[in-house]
PDB file of C-alpha atoms in Angstrom:
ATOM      1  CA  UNK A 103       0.000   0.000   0.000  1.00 77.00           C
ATOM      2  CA  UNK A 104       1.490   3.273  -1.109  1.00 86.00           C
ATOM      3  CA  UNK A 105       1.014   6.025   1.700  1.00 93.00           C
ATOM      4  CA  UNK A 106       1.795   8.759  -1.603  1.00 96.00           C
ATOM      5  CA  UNK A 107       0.561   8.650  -5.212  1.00 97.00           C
ATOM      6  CA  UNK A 108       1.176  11.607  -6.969  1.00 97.00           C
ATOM      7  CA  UNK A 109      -0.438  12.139 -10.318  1.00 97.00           C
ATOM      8  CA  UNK A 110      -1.253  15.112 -13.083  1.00 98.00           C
ATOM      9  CA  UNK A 111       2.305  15.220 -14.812  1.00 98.00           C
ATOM     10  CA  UNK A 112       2.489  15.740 -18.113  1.00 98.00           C
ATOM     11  CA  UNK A 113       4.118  17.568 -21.259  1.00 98.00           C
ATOM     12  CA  UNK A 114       3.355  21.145 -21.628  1.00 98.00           C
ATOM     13  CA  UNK A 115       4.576  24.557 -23.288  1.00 98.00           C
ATOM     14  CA  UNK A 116       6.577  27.217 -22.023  1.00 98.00           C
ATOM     15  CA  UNK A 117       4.377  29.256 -20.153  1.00 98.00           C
ATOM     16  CA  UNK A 118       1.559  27.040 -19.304  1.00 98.00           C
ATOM     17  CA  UNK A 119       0.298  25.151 -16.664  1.00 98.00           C
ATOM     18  CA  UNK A 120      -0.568  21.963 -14.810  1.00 98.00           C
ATOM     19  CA  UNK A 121      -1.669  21.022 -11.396  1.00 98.00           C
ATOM     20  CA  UNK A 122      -0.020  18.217  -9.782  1.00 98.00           C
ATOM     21  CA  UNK A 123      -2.151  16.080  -6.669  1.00 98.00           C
ATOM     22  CA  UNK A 124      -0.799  13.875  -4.110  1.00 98.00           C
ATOM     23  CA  UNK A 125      -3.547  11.903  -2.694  1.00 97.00           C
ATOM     24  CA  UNK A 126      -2.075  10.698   0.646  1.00 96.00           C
ATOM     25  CA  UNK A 127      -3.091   7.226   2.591  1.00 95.00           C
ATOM     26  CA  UNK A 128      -2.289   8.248   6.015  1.00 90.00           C
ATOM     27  CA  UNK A 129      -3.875   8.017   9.274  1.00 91.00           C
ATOM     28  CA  UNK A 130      -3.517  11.942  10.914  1.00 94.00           C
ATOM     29  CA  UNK A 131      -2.994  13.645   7.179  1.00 96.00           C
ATOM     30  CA  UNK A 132      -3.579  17.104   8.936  1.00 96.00           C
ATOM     31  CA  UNK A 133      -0.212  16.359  11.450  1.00 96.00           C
ATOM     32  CA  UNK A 134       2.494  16.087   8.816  1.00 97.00           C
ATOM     33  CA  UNK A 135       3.688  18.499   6.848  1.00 98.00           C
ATOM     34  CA  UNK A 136       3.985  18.128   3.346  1.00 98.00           C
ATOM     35  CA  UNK A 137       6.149  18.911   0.315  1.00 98.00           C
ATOM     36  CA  UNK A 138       7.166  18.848  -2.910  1.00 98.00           C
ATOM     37  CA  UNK A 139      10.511  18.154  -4.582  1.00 98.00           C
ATOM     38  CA  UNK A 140      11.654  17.556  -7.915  1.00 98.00           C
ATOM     39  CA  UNK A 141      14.946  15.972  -9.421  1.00 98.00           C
ATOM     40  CA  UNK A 142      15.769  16.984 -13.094  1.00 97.00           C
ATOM     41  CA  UNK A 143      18.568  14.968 -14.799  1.00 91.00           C
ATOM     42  CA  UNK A 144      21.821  15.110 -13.739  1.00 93.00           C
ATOM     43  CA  UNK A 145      20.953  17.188 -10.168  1.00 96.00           C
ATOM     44  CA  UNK A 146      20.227  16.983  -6.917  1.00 96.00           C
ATOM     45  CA  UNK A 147      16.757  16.767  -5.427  1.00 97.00           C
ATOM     46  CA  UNK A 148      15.429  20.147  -4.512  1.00 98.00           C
ATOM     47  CA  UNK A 149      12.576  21.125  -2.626  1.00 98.00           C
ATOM     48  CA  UNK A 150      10.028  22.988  -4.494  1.00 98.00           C
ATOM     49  CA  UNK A 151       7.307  23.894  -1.966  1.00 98.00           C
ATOM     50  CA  UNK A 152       5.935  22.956   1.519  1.00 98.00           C
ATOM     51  CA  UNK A 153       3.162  23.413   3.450  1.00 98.00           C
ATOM     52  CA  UNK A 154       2.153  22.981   6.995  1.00 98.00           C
ATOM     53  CA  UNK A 155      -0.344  20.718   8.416  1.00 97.00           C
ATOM     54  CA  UNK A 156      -3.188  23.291   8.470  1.00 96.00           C
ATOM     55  CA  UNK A 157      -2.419  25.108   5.848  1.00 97.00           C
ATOM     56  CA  UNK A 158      -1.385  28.455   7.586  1.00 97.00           C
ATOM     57  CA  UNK A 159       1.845  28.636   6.104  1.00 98.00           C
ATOM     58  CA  UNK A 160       3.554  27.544   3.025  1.00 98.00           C
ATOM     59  CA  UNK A 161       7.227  28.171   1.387  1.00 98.00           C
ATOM     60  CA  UNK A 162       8.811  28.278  -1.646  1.00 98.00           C
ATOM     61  CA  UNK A 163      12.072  27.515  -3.720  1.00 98.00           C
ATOM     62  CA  UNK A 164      12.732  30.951  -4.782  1.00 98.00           C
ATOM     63  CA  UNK A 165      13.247  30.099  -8.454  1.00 98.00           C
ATOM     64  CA  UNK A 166       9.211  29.061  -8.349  1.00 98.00           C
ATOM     65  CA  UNK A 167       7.759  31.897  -5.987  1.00 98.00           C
ATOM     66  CA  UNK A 168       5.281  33.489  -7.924  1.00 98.00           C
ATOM     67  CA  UNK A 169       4.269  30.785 -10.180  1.00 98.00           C
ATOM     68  CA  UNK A 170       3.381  27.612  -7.749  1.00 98.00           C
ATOM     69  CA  UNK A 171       1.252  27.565  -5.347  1.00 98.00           C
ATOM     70  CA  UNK A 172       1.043  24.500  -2.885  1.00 98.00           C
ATOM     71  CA  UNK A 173      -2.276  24.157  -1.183  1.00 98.00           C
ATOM     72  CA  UNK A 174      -3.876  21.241   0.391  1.00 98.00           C
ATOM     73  CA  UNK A 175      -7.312  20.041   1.473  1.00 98.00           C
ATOM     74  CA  UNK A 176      -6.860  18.096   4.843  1.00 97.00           C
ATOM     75  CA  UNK A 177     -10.383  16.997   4.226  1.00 97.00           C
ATOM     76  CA  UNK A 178      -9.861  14.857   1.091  1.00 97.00           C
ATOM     77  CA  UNK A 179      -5.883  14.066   2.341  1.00 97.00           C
ATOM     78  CA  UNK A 180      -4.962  15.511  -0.784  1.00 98.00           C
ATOM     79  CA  UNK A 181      -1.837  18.217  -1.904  1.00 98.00           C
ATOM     80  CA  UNK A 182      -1.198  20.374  -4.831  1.00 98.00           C
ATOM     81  CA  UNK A 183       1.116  21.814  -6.648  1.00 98.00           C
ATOM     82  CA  UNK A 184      -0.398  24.486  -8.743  1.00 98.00           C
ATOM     83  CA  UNK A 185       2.310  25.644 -11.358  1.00 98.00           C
ATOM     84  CA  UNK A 186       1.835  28.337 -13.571  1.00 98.00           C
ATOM     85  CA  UNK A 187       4.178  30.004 -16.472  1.00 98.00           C
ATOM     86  CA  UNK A 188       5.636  26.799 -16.687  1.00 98.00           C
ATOM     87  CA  UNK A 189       9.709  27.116 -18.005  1.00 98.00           C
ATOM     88  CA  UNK A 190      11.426  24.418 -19.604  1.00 98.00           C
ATOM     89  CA  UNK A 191      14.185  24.547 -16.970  1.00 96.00           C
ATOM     90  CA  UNK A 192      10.764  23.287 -14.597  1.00 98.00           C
ATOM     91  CA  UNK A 193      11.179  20.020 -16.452  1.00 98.00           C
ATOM     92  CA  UNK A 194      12.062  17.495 -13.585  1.00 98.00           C
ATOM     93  CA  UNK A 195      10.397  14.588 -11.661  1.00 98.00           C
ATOM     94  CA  UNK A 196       8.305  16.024  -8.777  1.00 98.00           C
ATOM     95  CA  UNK A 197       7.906  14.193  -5.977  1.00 98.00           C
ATOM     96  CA  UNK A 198       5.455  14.790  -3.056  1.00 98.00           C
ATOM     97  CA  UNK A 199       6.838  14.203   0.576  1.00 98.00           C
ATOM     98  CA  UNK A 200       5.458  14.014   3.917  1.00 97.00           C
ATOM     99  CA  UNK A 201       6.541  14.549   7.275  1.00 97.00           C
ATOM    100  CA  UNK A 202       5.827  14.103  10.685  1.00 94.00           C
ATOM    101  CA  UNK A 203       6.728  10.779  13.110  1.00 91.00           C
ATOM    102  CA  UNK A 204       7.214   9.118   9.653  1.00 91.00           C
ATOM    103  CA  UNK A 205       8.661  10.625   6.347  1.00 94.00           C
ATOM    104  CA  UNK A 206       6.862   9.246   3.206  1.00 96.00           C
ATOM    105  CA  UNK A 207       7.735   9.666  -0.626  1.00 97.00           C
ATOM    106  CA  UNK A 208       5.711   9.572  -3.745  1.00 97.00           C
ATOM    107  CA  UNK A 209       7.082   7.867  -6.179  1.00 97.00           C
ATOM    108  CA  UNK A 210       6.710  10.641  -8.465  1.00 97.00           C
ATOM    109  CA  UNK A 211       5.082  12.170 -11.690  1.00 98.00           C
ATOM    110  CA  UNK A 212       7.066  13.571 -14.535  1.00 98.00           C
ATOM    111  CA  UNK A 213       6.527  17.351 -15.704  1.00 98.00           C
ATOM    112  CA  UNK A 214       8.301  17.860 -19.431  1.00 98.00           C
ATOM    113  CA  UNK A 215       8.344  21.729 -19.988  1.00 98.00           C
ATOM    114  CA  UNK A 216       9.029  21.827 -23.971  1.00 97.00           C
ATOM    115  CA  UNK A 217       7.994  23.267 -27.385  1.00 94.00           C
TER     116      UNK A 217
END
């Protein structure tokens, strides 16, 4: 049983957008926080965005800030990634994270940023 499945990846131009969900099978979702990262090729994981367990605060990798938006809704134990004026240098595997007595990993959903 996967505790992380992330999903709405995809190919998409320069400048557009997706939203990425991470639908999360854990027991007290509203107690962890919860992140994303990516990995593109060749570098290290980074994290993108996080959020805390009620939503109150959020930060951002400051290459990102004013395009994503991470947001969650504790009710359906589900996490977003809203990403907007998408750039090709975007183009990584994200990977949604969670924290709290345990530390859980998606296994991840590609996002191609290409003409």
């Amino acid at each position: 049983q996967e505790q992380l499945v992330e999903s709405g990846g995809g190919l998409v131009q320069p400048g557009g957008s997706l939203r990425l969900s991470c639908a999360a099978s854990v027991f007290t979702f509203s107690s962890y926080v919860m992140n994303w990262y990516r990995r593109a090729p060749g570098k290290e994981r980074e994290l993108v965005a996080a959020i805390t367990g009620s939503g109150d605060s959020t930060n951002y990798l400051d290459s990102v800030k004013g395009r994503f938006t991470i947001s969650r809704d504790n009710a359906k134990n589900t996490v977003y990634l809203q990403m907007n004026n998408l750039k090709p240098e975007d183009t990584a595997v994200y990977y949604c994270n969670a924290r709290y007595a345990s530390n859980y990993w998606g296994k991840g959903t590609l996002v191609t940023v290409s003409s």
